PDB file of C-alpha atoms in Angstrom:
ATOM      1  CA  ARG A   1       0.078   0.030  -0.063  1.00 44.00           C
ATOM      2  CA  ALA A   2       1.516   3.312  -0.976  1.00 42.00           C
ATOM      3  CA  ARG A   3       1.589   6.148   1.347  1.00 44.00           C
ATOM      4  CA  THR A   4       1.248   9.612   0.518  1.00 41.00           C
ATOM      5  CA  SER A   5       2.681  12.408   2.610  1.00 40.00           C
ATOM      6  CA  ARG A   6       2.023  16.163   2.532  1.00 43.00           C
ATOM      7  CA  THR A   7       5.005  18.489   3.213  1.00 44.00           C
ATOM      8  CA  ARG A   8       4.332  21.782   4.610  1.00 47.00           C
ATOM      9  CA  ARG A   9       6.718  24.460   3.512  1.00 48.00           C
ATOM     10  CA  SER A  10       8.127  26.254   6.454  1.00 53.00           C
ATOM     11  CA  ARG A  11       8.514  30.113   6.408  1.00 57.00           C
ATOM     12  CA  LYS A  12      12.186  29.940   5.774  1.00 62.00           C
ATOM     13  CA  ASP A  13      11.348  28.145   2.434  1.00 64.00           C
ATOM     14  CA  ALA A  14       9.353  30.751   1.254  1.00 63.00           C
ATOM     15  CA  MET A  15      10.199  32.536  -2.042  1.00 62.00           C
ATOM     16  CA  PHE A  16       9.348  36.094  -2.868  1.00 64.00           C
ATOM     17  CA  VAL A  17       9.441  37.317  -6.438  1.00 66.00           C
ATOM     18  CA  ASP A  18       9.611  41.153  -6.941  1.00 63.00           C
ATOM     19  CA  LEU A  19       7.715  41.816 -10.403  1.00 69.00           C
ATOM     20  CA  CYS A  20       9.161  45.234 -10.883  1.00 73.00           C
ATOM     21  CA  LEU A  21       7.603  47.673 -13.406  1.00 76.00           C
ATOM     22  CA  ARG A  22       9.247  50.853 -14.381  1.00 76.00           C
ATOM     23  CA  VAL A  23       7.114  53.919 -14.147  1.00 72.00           C
ATOM     24  CA  ASP A  24       7.595  56.588 -16.896  1.00 75.00           C
ATOM     25  CA  PRO A  25       5.288  59.543 -16.232  1.00 67.00           C
ATOM     26  CA  GLU A  26       5.770  60.660 -19.814  1.00 73.00           C
ATOM     27  CA  ASN A  27       4.203  57.226 -21.191  1.00 81.00           C
ATOM     28  CA  PRO A  28       1.049  56.251 -19.305  1.00 77.00           C
ATOM     29  CA  HIS A  29       0.005  53.895 -22.079  1.00 85.00           C
ATOM     30  CA  ALA A  30       3.165  51.729 -21.386  1.00 88.00           C
ATOM     31  CA  LEU A  31       2.294  51.477 -17.644  1.00 87.00           C
ATOM     32  CA  ARG A  32      -1.357  50.349 -18.465  1.00 89.00           C
ATOM     33  CA  GLU A  33       0.096  47.723 -20.875  1.00 90.00           C
ATOM     34  CA  HIS A  34       2.366  46.497 -18.168  1.00 89.00           C
ATOM     35  CA  LEU A  35      -0.233  46.242 -15.541  1.00 90.00           C
ATOM     36  CA  SER A  36      -2.506  44.542 -17.776  1.00 90.00           C
ATOM     37  CA  THR A  37      -0.235  41.850 -18.834  1.00 89.00           C
ATOM     38  CA  ALA A  38       0.890  41.157 -15.136  1.00 89.00           C
ATOM     39  CA  VAL A  39      -2.816  40.945 -14.023  1.00 89.00           C
ATOM     40  CA  VAL A  40      -3.483  38.685 -17.015  1.00 88.00           C
ATOM     41  CA  LEU A  41      -0.759  36.583 -16.273  1.00 87.00           C
ATOM     42  CA  GLY A  42      -1.806  36.174 -12.702  1.00 85.00           C
ATOM     43  CA  TYR A  43       0.264  38.609 -10.635  1.00 86.00           C
ATOM     44  CA  SER A  44      -1.735  39.878  -7.737  1.00 85.00           C
ATOM     45  CA  THR A  45       0.925  42.219  -6.423  1.00 86.00           C
ATOM     46  CA  VAL A  46       3.194  44.428  -8.686  1.00 86.00           C
ATOM     47  CA  ALA A  47       5.867  46.981  -7.506  1.00 88.00           C
ATOM     48  CA  THR A  48       6.093  50.152  -9.682  1.00 89.00           C
ATOM     49  CA  ASP A  49       9.726  51.230  -9.720  1.00 91.00           C
ATOM     50  CA  THR A  50      11.289  54.693  -9.606  1.00 92.00           C
ATOM     51  CA  ARG A  51      15.025  54.708 -10.217  1.00 93.00           C
ATOM     52  CA  VAL A  52      17.180  57.785  -9.059  1.00 95.00           C
ATOM     53  CA  SER A  53      20.918  58.480  -8.855  1.00 94.00           C
ATOM     54  CA  PRO A  54      22.637  61.238  -6.766  1.00 93.00           C
ATOM     55  CA  GLY A  55      23.468  63.284  -9.812  1.00 89.00           C
ATOM     56  CA  ASP A  56      19.784  63.467 -10.979  1.00 91.00           C
ATOM     57  CA  ARG A  57      18.703  67.037 -11.457  1.00 92.00           C
ATOM     58  CA  GLN A  58      15.072  66.249 -11.019  1.00 93.00           C
ATOM     59  CA  LEU A  59      15.628  64.010  -8.093  1.00 95.00           C
ATOM     60  CA  HIS A  60      12.974  65.425  -5.816  1.00 95.00           C
ATOM     61  CA  ARG A  61      10.410  65.628  -8.621  1.00 94.00           C
ATOM     62  CA  ASP A  62      11.105  61.825  -9.582  1.00 93.00           C
ATOM     63  CA  LEU A  63      10.618  60.889  -5.925  1.00 95.00           C
ATOM     64  CA  THR A  64       7.431  62.568  -5.666  1.00 94.00           C
ATOM     65  CA  LEU A  65       6.108  61.278  -9.009  1.00 91.00           C
ATOM     66  CA  GLY A  66       6.894  57.745  -7.991  1.00 91.00           C
ATOM     67  CA  LEU A  67       4.480  58.000  -5.207  1.00 94.00           C
ATOM     68  CA  THR A  68       1.440  59.376  -7.138  1.00 91.00           C
ATOM     69  CA  ASP A  69      -1.609  57.151  -7.464  1.00 90.00           C
ATOM     70  CA  ILE A  70      -2.115  55.221 -10.803  1.00 88.00           C
ATOM     71  CA  PRO A  71      -4.802  57.169 -12.727  1.00 88.00           C
ATOM     72  CA  PRO A  72      -8.199  55.857 -12.178  1.00 90.00           C
ATOM     73  CA  ASP A  73      -8.698  55.427 -16.057  1.00 91.00           C
ATOM     74  CA  THR A  74      -5.560  53.329 -16.205  1.00 89.00           C
ATOM     75  CA  LEU A  75      -6.751  51.059 -13.464  1.00 89.00           C
ATOM     76  CA  ASP A  76     -10.428  50.865 -15.177  1.00 91.00           C
ATOM     77  CA  ALA A  77      -8.592  49.853 -18.501  1.00 92.00           C
ATOM     78  CA  VAL A  78      -6.468  47.198 -16.729  1.00 91.00           C
ATOM     79  CA  ARG A  79      -9.707  45.861 -14.952  1.00 90.00           C
ATOM     80  CA  ALA A  80     -11.620  45.781 -18.190  1.00 92.00           C
ATOM     81  CA  GLU A  81      -8.774  43.839 -20.045  1.00 91.00           C
ATOM     82  CA  ALA A  82      -8.638  41.332 -17.086  1.00 91.00           C
ATOM     83  CA  ARG A  83     -12.240  40.623 -17.189  1.00 91.00           C
ATOM     84  CA  ALA A  84     -12.140  40.274 -20.978  1.00 93.00           C
ATOM     85  CA  ASN A  85      -9.447  37.597 -20.442  1.00 90.00           C
ATOM     86  CA  GLY A  86     -11.417  35.825 -17.721  1.00 90.00           C
ATOM     87  CA  VAL A  87      -9.236  36.863 -14.914  1.00 89.00           C
ATOM     88  CA  ARG A  88     -10.425  38.094 -11.683  1.00 85.00           C
ATOM     89  CA  PRO A  89      -9.051  41.912 -11.638  1.00 81.00           C
ATOM     90  CA  HIS A  90      -7.443  42.293  -8.363  1.00 84.00           C
ATOM     91  CA  MET A  91      -4.017  43.807  -7.930  1.00 85.00           C
ATOM     92  CA  THR A  92      -2.019  45.259  -5.054  1.00 88.00           C
ATOM     93  CA  ARG A  93       0.509  48.017  -5.987  1.00 89.00           C
ATOM     94  CA  LEU A  94       3.657  48.364  -4.132  1.00 90.00           C
ATOM     95  CA  ARG A  95       6.060  51.508  -4.646  1.00 93.00           C
ATOM     96  CA  ARG A  96       9.630  50.493  -5.141  1.00 93.00           C
ATOM     97  CA  LEU A  97      12.469  52.922  -5.041  1.00 95.00           C
ATOM     98  CA  THR A  98      15.800  51.929  -6.506  1.00 95.00           C
ATOM     99  CA  ILE A  99      18.824  54.184  -5.552  1.00 96.00           C
ATOM    100  CA  LYS A 100      21.831  53.694  -7.806  1.00 95.00           C
ATOM    101  CA  PHE A 101      25.047  55.017  -5.987  1.00 95.00           C
ATOM    102  CA  SER A 102      28.951  54.844  -6.204  1.00 94.00           C
ATOM    103  CA  GLU A 103      29.827  56.278  -2.863  1.00 93.00           C
ATOM    104  CA  PRO A 104      28.460  55.665   0.519  1.00 91.00           C
ATOM    105  CA  GLY A 105      28.038  59.333   0.998  1.00 93.00           C
ATOM    106  CA  GLU A 106      25.911  59.683  -2.058  1.00 95.00           C
ATOM    107  CA  LEU A 107      23.429  57.249  -0.640  1.00 94.00           C
ATOM    108  CA  GLN A 108      23.412  58.936   2.920  1.00 94.00           C
ATOM    109  CA  ASP A 109      23.004  62.289   1.307  1.00 94.00           C
ATOM    110  CA  ILE A 110      19.732  61.050  -0.587  1.00 95.00           C
ATOM    111  CA  LEU A 111      18.385  59.292   2.463  1.00 95.00           C
ATOM    112  CA  ASN A 112      19.000  62.488   4.684  1.00 95.00           C
ATOM    113  CA  LYS A 113      17.757  65.119   2.273  1.00 95.00           C
ATOM    114  CA  HIS A 114      14.743  63.335   1.171  1.00 96.00           C
ATOM    115  CA  ASN A 115      13.901  61.008   4.154  1.00 96.00           C
ATOM    116  CA  ASP A 116      10.189  62.073   4.221  1.00 96.00           C
ATOM    117  CA  LEU A 117       9.752  60.861   0.617  1.00 97.00           C
ATOM    118  CA  VAL A 118      11.949  57.782   0.752  1.00 96.00           C
ATOM    119  CA  ARG A 119       9.963  56.556   3.900  1.00 96.00           C
ATOM    120  CA  ARG A 120       6.751  56.559   2.007  1.00 97.00           C
ATOM    121  CA  TYR A 121       8.118  53.771  -0.451  1.00 96.00           C
ATOM    122  CA  ASP A 122       7.136  50.172   0.305  1.00 94.00           C
ATOM    123  CA  ILE A 123      10.524  48.648  -1.079  1.00 93.00           C
ATOM    124  CA  LEU A 124      13.908  50.241  -1.042  1.00 94.00           C
ATOM    125  CA  ALA A 125      16.224  48.597  -3.319  1.00 93.00           C
ATOM    126  CA  LEU A 126      20.040  49.677  -3.604  1.00 94.00           C
ATOM    127  CA  GLU A 127      22.135  49.424  -6.677  1.00 93.00           C
ATOM    128  CA  PRO A 128      25.655  50.045  -5.517  1.00 92.00           C
ATOM    129  CA  GLN A 129      28.059  50.635  -8.519  1.00 92.00           C
ATOM    130  CA  THR A 130      31.371  50.076  -6.754  1.00 91.00           C
ATOM    131  CA  GLU A 131      32.697  47.584  -4.093  1.00 91.00           C
ATOM    132  CA  ARG A 132      33.013  50.349  -1.583  1.00 90.00           C
ATOM    133  CA  ALA A 133      29.326  51.202  -2.236  1.00 89.00           C
ATOM    134  CA  LEU A 134      28.414  47.615  -1.834  1.00 89.00           C
ATOM    135  CA  VAL A 135      30.236  47.253   1.520  1.00 88.00           C
ATOM    136  CA  SER A 136      28.395  50.325   2.730  1.00 84.00           C
ATOM    137  CA  ALA A 137      24.935  49.033   1.667  1.00 79.00           C
TER     138      ALA A 137
END
């Protein structure tokens, strides 16, 4: 007689996948397409990504834009496309901030000067460009 067993995955075996979608305020059509594709493929949570570097002239503006809500008409279009494909249109959006930096001081400068905005993001990703930056991360 064959025995079957069930294995329960422990918390330490859990795997998290970060589906990261770049947000381009200049191209809302692309965001709608990316979100629609993600929902149709079965993703229920996506992270919209804002990428900044220390030398960005519009750093404060980019940080602020990354926190804005997705326009209602874009969400309506995503829901409609999901329903048309027989998918339940449920999606949770996380806001991800990616900071690219070469020197530890650059990262600290961004975090100190824009702390109020940075803290409003759900995910903080660091992209060190040098070994020194990696060690400081």
